[in-house]
Short mmCIF file of C-alpha atoms in Angstrom, two decimals:
data_model
loop_
_atom_site.label_atom_id
_atom_site.label_comp_id
_atom_site.label_asym_id
_atom_site.label_seq_id
_atom_site.Cartn_x
_atom_site.Cartn_y
_atom_site.Cartn_z
CA UNK O 543 36.66 -56.50 -74.01
CA UNK O 544 37.38 -54.75 -70.71
CA UNK O 545 36.19 -56.10 -67.39
CA UNK O 546 34.00 -53.02 -66.98
CA UNK O 547 32.31 -53.76 -70.32
CA UNK O 548 31.69 -57.35 -69.26
CA UNK O 549 30.26 -56.24 -65.91
CA UNK O 550 28.00 -53.72 -67.69
CA UNK O 551 26.76 -56.44 -70.02
CA UNK O 552 26.05 -58.79 -67.10
CA UNK O 553 24.15 -56.05 -65.27
CA UNK O 554 22.11 -55.26 -68.37
CA UNK O 555 21.26 -58.93 -68.92
CA UNK O 556 20.04 -59.12 -65.31
CA UNK O 557 17.99 -55.92 -65.71
CA UNK O 558 20.21 -54.01 -63.29
CA UNK O 559 22.17 -50.76 -63.46
CA UNK O 560 25.41 -49.43 -62.03
CA UNK O 561 23.39 -47.81 -59.26
CA UNK O 562 22.06 -51.23 -58.19
CA UNK O 563 25.64 -52.49 -57.99
CA UNK O 564 26.67 -49.41 -55.97
CA UNK O 565 23.85 -50.11 -53.52
CA UNK O 566 24.93 -53.76 -53.21
CA UNK O 567 28.49 -52.61 -52.52
CA UNK O 568 27.36 -49.94 -50.07
CA UNK O 569 29.14 -47.31 -52.17
CA UNK O 570 28.07 -44.07 -53.78
CA UNK O 571 27.02 -43.93 -57.40
CA UNK O 572 30.04 -41.70 -58.09
CA UNK O 573 32.59 -44.12 -56.58
CA UNK O 574 31.05 -47.01 -58.54
CA UNK O 575 31.23 -44.94 -61.71
CA UNK O 576 34.95 -44.38 -61.07
CA UNK O 577 35.46 -48.15 -60.68
CA UNK O 578 33.96 -48.61 -64.15
CA UNK O 579 35.95 -45.71 -65.63
CA UNK O 580 39.26 -46.91 -64.21
CA UNK O 581 38.42 -50.55 -64.92
CA UNK O 582 39.69 -51.34 -61.42
CA UNK O 583 38.22 -54.70 -60.45
CA UNK O 584 39.44 -57.29 -57.99
CA UNK O 585 38.48 -60.94 -57.92
CA UNK O 586 36.19 -60.43 -54.94
CA UNK O 587 34.43 -57.63 -56.86
CA UNK O 588 33.64 -60.03 -59.68
CA UNK O 589 32.36 -62.60 -57.20
CA UNK O 590 29.95 -59.96 -55.84
CA UNK O 591 28.83 -59.04 -59.36
CA UNK O 592 28.23 -62.70 -60.25
CA UNK O 593 26.19 -63.22 -57.10
CA UNK O 594 24.14 -60.04 -57.71
CA UNK O 595 23.27 -60.96 -61.30
CA UNK O 596 22.66 -64.63 -60.49
CA UNK O 597 25.50 -65.94 -62.63
CA UNK O 598 28.39 -68.33 -62.15
CA UNK O 599 31.96 -67.08 -62.16
CA UNK O 600 34.33 -69.59 -63.69
CA UNK O 601 37.51 -70.35 -65.56
CA UNK O 602 36.46 -71.83 -68.90
CA UNK O 603 39.07 -73.83 -70.80
CA UNK O 604 39.23 -74.35 -74.58
CA UNK O 605 38.08 -77.96 -74.15
CA UNK O 606 34.92 -76.72 -72.40
CA UNK O 607 35.97 -77.71 -68.88
CA UNK O 608 34.84 -75.20 -66.27
CA UNK O 609 36.15 -74.52 -62.80
CA UNK O 610 33.52 -72.52 -60.95
CA UNK O 611 34.45 -70.00 -58.28
CA UNK O 612 32.42 -70.16 -55.07
CA UNK O 613 30.24 -67.06 -54.67
CA UNK O 614 28.85 -67.85 -51.22
CA UNK O 615 31.00 -65.37 -49.27
CA UNK O 616 32.82 -62.84 -51.49
CA UNK O 617 34.55 -61.20 -48.51
CA UNK O 618 36.46 -64.38 -47.61
#
């Protein structure tokens, strides 16, 4: 599954759309659409998505251990 697919699924689960994410980013709908099309995501982008949808971002290991990534300030 691509990152864009995962982000789309997270947005849908939260009742949001790509346009809501574009607004949160301060970008145009078209530039956000290109991010999805190119599947061009950075770690800080995923932190912003997690914060917007109210989810945790984490590394999840096969044994179930999770290391959560802080979403307090995605620009840091």
